[in-house]
């Protein structure tokens, strides 16, 4: 929020607010629209088929045991382990028939078998959306479990505190009984990345001036590794800068951001020019500029109050983002005839370390 003009928050379905906590203070999260700090976007909107898709999702959530086998095949299909006679078309058609939802004539709705070739991209998109929306349900359940574990850990701390009273030295160290780690398992992370890749690569949007940022080291390393193996150009580290780790939940979150951006205008212009893929200036952000950034950040966002995370940006020259993501996470889509623009000014990739 301090570094970029806008953060794009992708959704599998348009106008469908995420049910999980989003990592922004309410003041910033409420600022929607193309001219504001946060932009909620669906890369390939369902349009007239949105209600049909959400009806399918509601039916699955209300009767999950009835769909367990089909959903298992759905995940297997996304993982490329499904049998030839149980390909994505058949799985989605079975799901729709089981719910009693008719496969309408909308542009984004899967059709009957005779239209498989024509509607291959629609089927892939429905499959990807469904996996991502079910993933949100899993995340909500996991978040509730973490809250309960946090509560139990606090109760444990209170109990041990009581036990320590009058028995100095016998309980000098607390060993938590529960883990509240919220990392998504690697296999599930890969499935979600493949689903997002399909949504992103099959959309008509243009992303020439976009930086793609992840807090997952495995994700960033997979993208860099694919680029190194498949391209003659070398990925270049553009910069590594500290940022606030969190906001205060107050009414001045936006004002503080605006004041910081105004004072840092010159530095921000240099950073944004450096991190634009089509720039010809492959210079490194200077040590002097890094020092100035750190000092300015400390004045507006003291580390003692806001913590610190580190954003590292890489430039991957001469590759379009869609090609990079498909080649890394959905190779079989390319083998199956999926066509995307393979070259471009480059892709900016970021790793956010907390």
mmCIF file of C-alpha atoms in Angstrom:
data_model
loop_
_atom_site.group_PDB
_atom_site.id
_atom_site.type_symbol
_atom_site.label_atom_id
_atom_site.label_comp_id
_atom_site.label_asym_id
_atom_site.label_seq_id
_atom_site.Cartn_x
_atom_site.Cartn_y
_atom_site.Cartn_z
ATOM 1 C CA UNK A 1 0.000 0.000 0.000
ATOM 2 C CA UNK A 2 2.946 2.342 0.586
ATOM 3 C CA UNK A 3 4.900 1.239 -2.473
ATOM 4 C CA UNK A 4 2.317 0.696 -5.218
ATOM 5 C CA UNK A 5 -0.476 2.908 -6.468
ATOM 6 C CA UNK A 6 -2.944 0.048 -6.306
ATOM 7 C CA UNK A 7 -3.203 -3.481 -4.933
ATOM 8 C CA UNK A 8 -5.318 -5.859 -7.044
ATOM 9 C CA UNK A 9 -7.226 -8.466 -5.022
ATOM 10 C CA UNK A 10 -8.321 -11.285 -7.342
ATOM 11 C CA UNK A 11 -11.561 -13.202 -6.869
ATOM 12 C CA UNK A 12 -12.697 -16.447 -8.537
ATOM 13 C CA UNK A 13 -16.213 -14.997 -9.034
ATOM 14 C CA UNK A 14 -17.100 -11.373 -9.659
ATOM 15 C CA UNK A 15 -18.922 -9.366 -6.967
ATOM 16 C CA UNK A 16 -18.423 -12.159 -4.460
ATOM 17 C CA UNK A 17 -16.854 -10.783 -1.270
ATOM 18 C CA UNK A 18 -14.263 -13.166 0.220
ATOM 19 C CA UNK A 19 -15.410 -14.785 3.452
ATOM 20 C CA UNK A 20 -11.890 -14.927 4.846
ATOM 21 C CA UNK A 21 -10.030 -12.073 6.494
ATOM 22 C CA UNK A 22 -8.209 -9.922 3.984
ATOM 23 C CA UNK A 23 -4.824 -8.511 4.985
ATOM 24 C CA UNK A 24 -5.760 -4.842 5.011
ATOM 25 C CA UNK A 25 -7.070 -2.500 7.651
ATOM 26 C CA UNK A 26 -10.806 -1.783 7.182
ATOM 27 C CA UNK A 27 -10.136 1.807 6.111
ATOM 28 C CA UNK A 28 -7.983 0.687 3.196
ATOM 29 C CA UNK A 29 -10.032 -2.413 2.308
ATOM 30 C CA UNK A 30 -13.163 -0.263 1.961
ATOM 31 C CA UNK A 31 -11.550 1.889 -0.717
ATOM 32 C CA UNK A 32 -12.771 0.180 -3.897
ATOM 33 C CA UNK A 33 -12.752 1.172 -7.529
ATOM 34 C CA UNK A 34 -10.152 1.635 -10.226
ATOM 35 C CA UNK A 35 -8.851 4.885 -8.781
ATOM 36 C CA UNK A 36 -8.448 3.702 -5.192
ATOM 37 C CA UNK A 37 -5.829 1.763 -3.291
ATOM 38 C CA UNK A 38 -7.540 -1.647 -3.480
ATOM 39 C CA UNK A 39 -9.138 -3.020 -6.646
ATOM 40 C CA UNK A 40 -11.236 -6.187 -6.390
ATOM 41 C CA UNK A 41 -11.203 -7.971 -9.736
ATOM 42 C CA UNK A 42 -12.232 -11.258 -11.343
ATOM 43 C CA UNK A 43 -9.855 -12.102 -14.213
ATOM 44 C CA UNK A 44 -12.485 -14.007 -16.244
ATOM 45 C CA UNK A 45 -15.979 -12.951 -15.106
ATOM 46 C CA UNK A 46 -18.877 -15.415 -15.330
ATOM 47 C CA UNK A 47 -21.351 -12.723 -16.405
ATOM 48 C CA UNK A 48 -24.805 -14.309 -16.973
ATOM 49 C CA UNK A 49 -23.565 -17.688 -15.665
ATOM 50 C CA UNK A 50 -22.629 -16.365 -12.227
ATOM 51 C CA UNK A 51 -25.907 -17.341 -10.527
ATOM 52 C CA UNK A 52 -25.734 -20.861 -11.978
ATOM 53 C CA UNK A 53 -22.208 -21.351 -10.647
ATOM 54 C CA UNK A 54 -23.092 -20.049 -7.177
ATOM 55 C CA UNK A 55 -26.132 -22.361 -7.102
ATOM 56 C CA UNK A 56 -23.814 -25.309 -7.778
ATOM 57 C CA UNK A 57 -21.520 -24.162 -4.990
ATOM 58 C CA UNK A 58 -24.388 -23.797 -2.493
ATOM 59 C CA UNK A 59 -25.653 -27.275 -3.290
ATOM 60 C CA UNK A 60 -22.212 -28.805 -2.784
ATOM 61 C CA UNK A 61 -21.787 -27.019 0.547
ATOM 62 C CA UNK A 62 -25.192 -28.189 1.779
ATOM 63 C CA UNK A 63 -24.597 -31.840 0.800
ATOM 64 C CA UNK A 64 -20.814 -32.347 0.810
ATOM 65 C CA UNK A 65 -21.009 -36.105 1.419
ATOM 66 C CA UNK A 66 -23.011 -36.559 -1.808
ATOM 67 C CA UNK A 67 -20.230 -34.944 -3.825
ATOM 68 C CA UNK A 68 -17.135 -36.363 -2.151
ATOM 69 C CA UNK A 69 -16.269 -38.753 -4.993
ATOM 70 C CA UNK A 70 -16.828 -36.228 -7.769
ATOM 71 C CA UNK A 71 -14.843 -33.540 -5.968
ATOM 72 C CA UNK A 72 -12.017 -36.019 -5.483
ATOM 73 C CA UNK A 73 -12.026 -36.622 -9.239
ATOM 74 C CA UNK A 74 -12.120 -32.856 -9.790
ATOM 75 C CA UNK A 75 -8.937 -32.360 -7.759
ATOM 76 C CA UNK A 76 -7.350 -35.363 -9.471
ATOM 77 C CA UNK A 77 -8.200 -33.855 -12.853
ATOM 78 C CA UNK A 78 -6.553 -30.596 -11.886
ATOM 79 C CA UNK A 79 -3.559 -32.635 -10.750
ATOM 80 C CA UNK A 80 -3.533 -34.407 -14.133
ATOM 81 C CA UNK A 81 -4.139 -37.882 -12.659
ATOM 82 C CA UNK A 82 -7.694 -38.515 -13.888
ATOM 83 C CA UNK A 83 -8.562 -41.418 -16.249
ATOM 84 C CA UNK A 84 -9.267 -40.568 -19.936
ATOM 85 C CA UNK A 85 -12.978 -41.388 -19.602
ATOM 86 C CA UNK A 86 -13.299 -39.112 -16.572
ATOM 87 C CA UNK A 87 -11.907 -35.934 -18.039
ATOM 88 C CA UNK A 88 -12.892 -32.478 -16.826
ATOM 89 C CA UNK A 89 -15.925 -32.205 -19.138
ATOM 90 C CA UNK A 90 -17.472 -35.389 -17.778
ATOM 91 C CA UNK A 91 -16.768 -34.461 -14.161
ATOM 92 C CA UNK A 92 -18.321 -30.996 -14.444
ATOM 93 C CA UNK A 93 -21.290 -32.353 -16.394
ATOM 94 C CA UNK A 94 -21.889 -34.954 -13.656
ATOM 95 C CA UNK A 95 -21.704 -32.294 -10.937
ATOM 96 C CA UNK A 96 -24.216 -30.076 -12.739
ATOM 97 C CA UNK A 97 -26.610 -32.960 -13.413
ATOM 98 C CA UNK A 98 -26.404 -34.140 -9.790
ATOM 99 C CA UNK A 99 -27.458 -30.710 -8.560
ATOM 100 C CA UNK A 100 -30.299 -30.520 -11.066
ATOM 101 C CA UNK A 101 -28.766 -27.341 -12.474
ATOM 102 C CA UNK A 102 -29.195 -27.241 -16.225
ATOM 103 C CA UNK A 103 -26.172 -26.462 -18.352
ATOM 104 C CA UNK A 104 -27.437 -23.249 -19.840
ATOM 105 C CA UNK A 105 -26.369 -21.639 -23.060
ATOM 106 C CA UNK A 106 -24.221 -18.959 -21.473
ATOM 107 C CA UNK A 107 -20.776 -18.281 -22.868
ATOM 108 C CA UNK A 108 -19.013 -19.475 -19.698
ATOM 109 C CA UNK A 109 -21.149 -22.545 -18.885
ATOM 110 C CA UNK A 110 -19.919 -26.091 -19.699
ATOM 111 C CA UNK A 111 -21.954 -27.737 -22.433
ATOM 112 C CA UNK A 112 -22.835 -31.336 -23.205
ATOM 113 C CA UNK A 113 -20.234 -33.758 -24.599
ATOM 114 C CA UNK A 114 -20.760 -32.830 -28.232
ATOM 115 C CA UNK A 115 -19.517 -29.331 -27.475
ATOM 116 C CA UNK A 116 -16.428 -30.373 -25.554
ATOM 117 C CA UNK A 117 -13.848 -28.903 -27.888
ATOM 118 C CA UNK A 118 -15.697 -25.616 -28.211
ATOM 119 C CA UNK A 119 -16.174 -25.251 -24.470
ATOM 120 C CA UNK A 120 -12.876 -26.650 -23.207
ATOM 121 C CA UNK A 121 -11.823 -23.306 -21.737
ATOM 122 C CA UNK A 122 -15.215 -22.855 -20.014
ATOM 123 C CA UNK A 123 -14.873 -26.259 -18.345
ATOM 124 C CA UNK A 124 -11.347 -25.475 -17.154
ATOM 125 C CA UNK A 125 -12.526 -22.172 -15.732
ATOM 126 C CA UNK A 126 -15.482 -23.732 -13.880
ATOM 127 C CA UNK A 127 -13.180 -26.391 -12.464
ATOM 128 C CA UNK A 128 -10.647 -23.781 -11.361
ATOM 129 C CA UNK A 129 -13.299 -21.515 -9.805
ATOM 130 C CA UNK A 130 -14.882 -24.403 -7.934
ATOM 131 C CA UNK A 131 -11.587 -25.548 -6.453
ATOM 132 C CA UNK A 132 -10.722 -22.007 -5.348
ATOM 133 C CA UNK A 133 -14.134 -21.375 -3.771
ATOM 134 C CA UNK A 134 -13.983 -24.689 -1.922
ATOM 135 C CA UNK A 135 -10.484 -23.685 -0.848
ATOM 136 C CA UNK A 136 -11.978 -20.550 0.721
ATOM 137 C CA UNK A 137 -14.302 -22.796 2.745
ATOM 138 C CA UNK A 138 -11.307 -24.819 3.914
ATOM 139 C CA UNK A 139 -9.525 -21.600 4.879
ATOM 140 C CA UNK A 140 -12.511 -20.440 6.920
ATOM 141 C CA UNK A 141 -12.600 -23.739 8.778
ATOM 142 C CA UNK A 142 -8.868 -23.590 9.398
ATOM 143 C CA UNK A 143 -9.152 -20.003 10.636
ATOM 144 C CA UNK A 144 -11.808 -21.084 13.134
ATOM 145 C CA UNK A 145 -9.562 -23.925 14.316
ATOM 146 C CA UNK A 146 -6.664 -21.482 14.748
ATOM 147 C CA UNK A 147 -8.842 -19.138 16.793
ATOM 148 C CA UNK A 148 -9.837 -22.011 19.058
ATOM 149 C CA UNK A 149 -6.209 -23.115 19.385
ATOM 150 C CA UNK A 150 -5.187 -19.551 20.245
ATOM 151 C CA UNK A 151 -7.863 -19.465 22.920
ATOM 152 C CA UNK A 152 -6.710 -22.806 24.318
ATOM 153 C CA UNK A 153 -3.087 -21.629 24.285
ATOM 154 C CA UNK A 154 -4.032 -18.508 26.264
ATOM 155 C CA UNK A 155 -5.862 -20.701 28.754
ATOM 156 C CA UNK A 156 -2.762 -22.881 28.984
ATOM 157 C CA UNK A 157 -0.621 -19.809 29.657
ATOM 158 C CA UNK A 158 -2.979 -18.648 32.415
ATOM 159 C CA UNK A 159 -2.935 -22.125 33.968
ATOM 160 C CA UNK A 160 0.862 -22.332 33.949
ATOM 161 C CA UNK A 161 1.062 -18.820 35.371
ATOM 162 C CA UNK A 162 -1.094 -19.950 38.286
ATOM 163 C CA UNK A 163 1.039 -23.064 38.748
ATOM 164 C CA UNK A 164 4.232 -21.002 38.781
ATOM 165 C CA UNK A 165 3.056 -18.887 41.664
ATOM 166 C CA UNK A 166 4.980 -19.909 44.759
ATOM 167 C CA UNK A 167 7.067 -22.438 42.799
ATOM 168 C CA UNK A 168 9.735 -20.177 41.344
ATOM 169 C CA UNK A 169 12.004 -21.853 38.811
ATOM 170 C CA UNK A 170 9.946 -24.983 38.262
ATOM 171 C CA UNK A 171 7.903 -23.530 35.370
ATOM 172 C CA UNK A 172 10.346 -20.988 33.963
ATOM 173 C CA UNK A 173 9.589 -21.706 30.307
ATOM 174 C CA UNK A 174 6.306 -22.051 28.407
ATOM 175 C CA UNK A 175 6.147 -24.757 25.742
ATOM 176 C CA UNK A 176 3.004 -24.251 23.609
ATOM 177 C CA UNK A 177 0.904 -27.385 23.227
ATOM 178 C CA UNK A 178 -0.738 -26.276 19.987
ATOM 179 C CA UNK A 179 0.495 -25.022 16.646
ATOM 180 C CA UNK A 180 -1.309 -22.122 14.980
ATOM 181 C CA UNK A 181 0.712 -22.278 11.762
ATOM 182 C CA UNK A 182 -1.565 -21.253 8.877
ATOM 183 C CA UNK A 183 0.624 -22.340 5.958
ATOM 184 C CA UNK A 184 -1.309 -24.046 3.165
ATOM 185 C CA UNK A 185 0.130 -27.566 2.537
ATOM 186 C CA UNK A 186 2.409 -27.631 -0.513
ATOM 187 C CA UNK A 187 0.241 -30.052 -2.545
ATOM 188 C CA UNK A 188 -2.892 -27.958 -1.955
ATOM 189 C CA UNK A 189 -0.921 -24.791 -2.690
ATOM 190 C CA UNK A 190 0.122 -26.233 -6.050
ATOM 191 C CA UNK A 191 -3.493 -27.075 -6.941
ATOM 192 C CA UNK A 192 -4.620 -23.560 -6.074
ATOM 193 C CA UNK A 193 -1.789 -22.018 -8.066
ATOM 194 C CA UNK A 194 -2.774 -24.117 -11.063
ATOM 195 C CA UNK A 195 -6.394 -23.017 -10.674
ATOM 196 C CA UNK A 196 -5.399 -19.349 -10.414
ATOM 197 C CA UNK A 197 -3.100 -19.784 -13.413
ATOM 198 C CA UNK A 198 -6.009 -21.034 -15.518
ATOM 199 C CA UNK A 199 -8.201 -18.101 -14.506
ATOM 200 C CA UNK A 200 -5.387 -15.646 -15.131
ATOM 201 C CA UNK A 201 -4.106 -17.109 -18.413
ATOM 202 C CA UNK A 202 -7.564 -17.619 -19.949
ATOM 203 C CA UNK A 203 -8.677 -14.073 -19.155
ATOM 204 C CA UNK A 204 -8.579 -11.253 -21.642
ATOM 205 C CA UNK A 205 -6.978 -8.764 -19.261
ATOM 206 C CA UNK A 206 -3.683 -7.062 -19.907
ATOM 207 C CA UNK A 207 -1.062 -6.974 -17.159
ATOM 208 C CA UNK A 208 1.950 -5.208 -18.656
ATOM 209 C CA UNK A 209 2.603 -2.934 -15.677
ATOM 210 C CA UNK A 210 1.749 -5.366 -12.918
ATOM 211 C CA UNK A 211 4.075 -6.794 -10.278
ATOM 212 C CA UNK A 212 3.097 -10.268 -9.062
ATOM 213 C CA UNK A 213 3.897 -10.660 -5.370
ATOM 214 C CA UNK A 214 3.773 -13.743 -3.164
ATOM 215 C CA UNK A 215 4.650 -14.434 0.459
ATOM 216 C CA UNK A 216 5.326 -18.098 -0.389
ATOM 217 C CA UNK A 217 9.046 -18.826 -0.973
ATOM 218 C CA UNK A 218 8.150 -22.113 -2.700
ATOM 219 C CA UNK A 219 5.946 -20.297 -5.215
ATOM 220 C CA UNK A 220 8.530 -17.649 -6.063
ATOM 221 C CA UNK A 221 11.335 -20.191 -6.326
ATOM 222 C CA UNK A 222 9.234 -22.395 -8.653
ATOM 223 C CA UNK A 223 8.636 -19.437 -10.995
ATOM 224 C CA UNK A 224 12.302 -18.384 -10.946
ATOM 225 C CA UNK A 225 13.456 -21.979 -11.501
ATOM 226 C CA UNK A 226 11.161 -22.414 -14.515
ATOM 227 C CA UNK A 227 12.386 -19.129 -15.988
ATOM 228 C CA UNK A 228 16.053 -20.072 -15.531
ATOM 229 C CA UNK A 229 15.527 -23.471 -17.175
ATOM 230 C CA UNK A 230 13.466 -22.311 -20.134
ATOM 231 C CA UNK A 231 14.944 -18.928 -21.066
ATOM 232 C CA UNK A 232 18.347 -17.644 -22.037
ATOM 233 C CA UNK A 233 17.875 -14.344 -20.217
ATOM 234 C CA UNK A 234 18.792 -14.010 -16.542
ATOM 235 C CA UNK A 235 16.355 -12.957 -13.835
ATOM 236 C CA UNK A 236 17.577 -9.719 -12.279
ATOM 237 C CA UNK A 237 16.995 -8.624 -8.678
ATOM 238 C CA UNK A 238 15.765 -5.046 -8.866
ATOM 239 C CA UNK A 239 15.611 -4.104 -5.201
ATOM 240 C CA UNK A 240 14.950 -5.302 -1.666
ATOM 241 C CA UNK A 241 13.124 -2.847 0.576
ATOM 242 C CA UNK A 242 11.595 -2.889 4.071
ATOM 243 C CA UNK A 243 7.868 -2.191 4.453
ATOM 244 C CA UNK A 244 5.510 -1.994 7.438
ATOM 245 C CA UNK A 245 4.342 -5.443 8.503
ATOM 246 C CA UNK A 246 0.916 -4.242 9.661
ATOM 247 C CA UNK A 247 -1.318 -1.184 10.050
ATOM 248 C CA UNK A 248 -2.817 0.369 13.117
ATOM 249 C CA UNK A 249 -6.569 -0.140 13.097
ATOM 250 C CA UNK A 250 -7.384 3.544 13.214
ATOM 251 C CA UNK A 251 -9.026 6.230 11.118
ATOM 252 C CA UNK A 252 -5.683 7.624 9.960
ATOM 253 C CA UNK A 253 -4.432 4.593 8.019
ATOM 254 C CA UNK A 254 -5.161 6.234 4.664
ATOM 255 C CA UNK A 255 -3.958 9.669 5.761
ATOM 256 C CA UNK A 256 -0.683 8.206 7.004
ATOM 257 C CA UNK A 257 -0.198 6.358 3.719
ATOM 258 C CA UNK A 258 -0.915 9.537 1.721
ATOM 259 C CA UNK A 259 1.522 11.598 3.794
ATOM 260 C CA UNK A 260 4.211 8.962 3.349
ATOM 261 C CA UNK A 261 3.683 8.734 -0.422
ATOM 262 C CA UNK A 262 3.789 12.512 -0.763
ATOM 263 C CA UNK A 263 7.105 12.805 1.060
ATOM 264 C CA UNK A 264 8.498 9.729 -0.737
ATOM 265 C CA UNK A 265 7.299 10.853 -4.186
ATOM 266 C CA UNK A 266 10.785 11.070 -5.712
ATOM 267 C CA UNK A 267 11.849 7.681 -4.366
ATOM 268 C CA UNK A 268 8.557 6.087 -5.427
ATOM 269 C CA UNK A 269 8.952 7.412 -8.978
ATOM 270 C CA UNK A 270 12.411 5.825 -9.194
ATOM 271 C CA UNK A 271 11.157 2.509 -7.782
ATOM 272 C CA UNK A 272 8.147 2.327 -10.092
ATOM 273 C CA UNK A 273 10.258 3.191 -13.138
ATOM 274 C CA UNK A 274 12.729 0.507 -12.156
ATOM 275 C CA UNK A 275 10.043 -2.138 -11.648
ATOM 276 C CA UNK A 276 8.180 -1.506 -14.913
ATOM 277 C CA UNK A 277 8.881 -4.460 -17.269
ATOM 278 C CA UNK A 278 9.305 -2.370 -20.408
ATOM 279 C CA UNK A 279 11.900 -0.063 -18.881
ATOM 280 C CA UNK A 280 15.279 0.010 -20.579
ATOM 281 C CA UNK A 281 16.990 1.162 -17.379
ATOM 282 C CA UNK A 282 18.175 -2.021 -15.649
ATOM 283 C CA UNK A 283 20.053 -0.046 -12.999
ATOM 284 C CA UNK A 284 20.077 -1.113 -9.378
ATOM 285 C CA UNK A 285 18.325 0.945 -6.708
ATOM 286 C CA UNK A 286 21.266 2.774 -5.090
ATOM 287 C CA UNK A 287 22.449 2.263 -1.520
ATOM 288 C CA UNK A 288 21.852 5.971 -0.925
ATOM 289 C CA UNK A 289 18.236 5.635 -2.068
ATOM 290 C CA UNK A 290 17.736 2.531 0.083
ATOM 291 C CA UNK A 291 18.999 4.437 3.130
ATOM 292 C CA UNK A 292 16.701 7.367 2.367
ATOM 293 C CA UNK A 293 13.750 4.950 2.046
ATOM 294 C CA UNK A 294 14.536 3.257 5.360
ATOM 295 C CA UNK A 295 14.834 6.603 7.190
ATOM 296 C CA UNK A 296 11.587 7.880 5.706
ATOM 297 C CA UNK A 297 9.779 4.680 6.581
ATOM 298 C CA UNK A 298 10.956 4.908 10.196
ATOM 299 C CA UNK A 299 9.596 8.464 10.511
ATOM 300 C CA UNK A 300 6.119 7.534 9.258
ATOM 301 C CA UNK A 301 5.917 3.869 10.329
ATOM 302 C CA UNK A 302 8.220 3.275 13.324
ATOM 303 C CA UNK A 303 9.375 -0.335 13.431
ATOM 304 C CA UNK A 304 8.488 -0.567 17.116
ATOM 305 C CA UNK A 305 4.815 0.083 16.259
ATOM 306 C CA UNK A 306 4.411 -1.337 12.761
ATOM 307 C CA UNK A 307 7.002 -4.095 12.532
ATOM 308 C CA UNK A 308 8.860 -4.818 9.308
ATOM 309 C CA UNK A 309 8.627 -7.121 6.326
ATOM 310 C CA UNK A 310 10.886 -7.129 3.267
ATOM 311 C CA UNK A 311 9.823 -6.954 -0.373
ATOM 312 C CA UNK A 312 12.290 -8.228 -2.985
ATOM 313 C CA UNK A 313 11.479 -7.557 -6.642
ATOM 314 C CA UNK A 314 12.882 -9.483 -9.617
ATOM 315 C CA UNK A 315 12.671 -8.641 -13.311
ATOM 316 C CA UNK A 316 12.233 -11.610 -15.676
ATOM 317 C CA UNK A 317 12.917 -10.110 -19.116
ATOM 318 C CA UNK A 318 11.093 -10.979 -22.332
ATOM 319 C CA UNK A 319 8.382 -13.276 -20.992
ATOM 320 C CA UNK A 320 4.651 -12.598 -20.743
ATOM 321 C CA UNK A 321 3.130 -13.259 -17.287
ATOM 322 C CA UNK A 322 0.557 -15.724 -18.665
ATOM 323 C CA UNK A 323 3.303 -17.800 -20.279
ATOM 324 C CA UNK A 324 5.374 -17.756 -17.097
ATOM 325 C CA UNK A 325 2.531 -19.008 -14.905
ATOM 326 C CA UNK A 326 1.265 -21.610 -17.377
ATOM 327 C CA UNK A 327 4.771 -22.961 -17.945
ATOM 328 C CA UNK A 328 5.362 -23.250 -14.199
ATOM 329 C CA UNK A 329 2.036 -24.508 -12.834
ATOM 330 C CA UNK A 330 -0.098 -25.766 -15.759
ATOM 331 C CA UNK A 331 2.265 -27.179 -18.378
ATOM 332 C CA UNK A 332 -0.290 -29.675 -19.715
ATOM 333 C CA UNK A 333 -2.593 -26.773 -20.668
ATOM 334 C CA UNK A 334 0.094 -25.580 -23.075
ATOM 335 C CA UNK A 335 0.540 -29.134 -24.389
ATOM 336 C CA UNK A 336 -3.222 -29.344 -24.880
ATOM 337 C CA UNK A 337 -3.240 -26.466 -27.318
ATOM 338 C CA UNK A 338 -3.682 -23.469 -25.002
ATOM 339 C CA UNK A 339 -2.211 -20.453 -26.768
ATOM 340 C CA UNK A 340 -0.975 -17.347 -25.009
ATOM 341 C CA UNK A 341 1.445 -14.629 -25.926
ATOM 342 C CA UNK A 342 4.846 -16.100 -25.096
ATOM 343 C CA UNK A 343 7.030 -13.026 -25.275
ATOM 344 C CA UNK A 344 6.659 -9.545 -23.907
ATOM 345 C CA UNK A 345 8.536 -6.765 -22.161
ATOM 346 C CA UNK A 346 8.980 -8.978 -19.105
ATOM 347 C CA UNK A 347 7.400 -9.899 -15.791
ATOM 348 C CA UNK A 348 8.099 -8.361 -12.393
ATOM 349 C CA UNK A 349 7.978 -10.944 -9.605
ATOM 350 C CA UNK A 350 8.098 -10.137 -5.896
ATOM 351 C CA UNK A 351 8.713 -12.073 -2.696
ATOM 352 C CA UNK A 352 7.291 -10.626 0.544
ATOM 353 C CA UNK A 353 9.182 -12.026 3.550
ATOM 354 C CA UNK A 354 7.547 -11.486 6.929
#
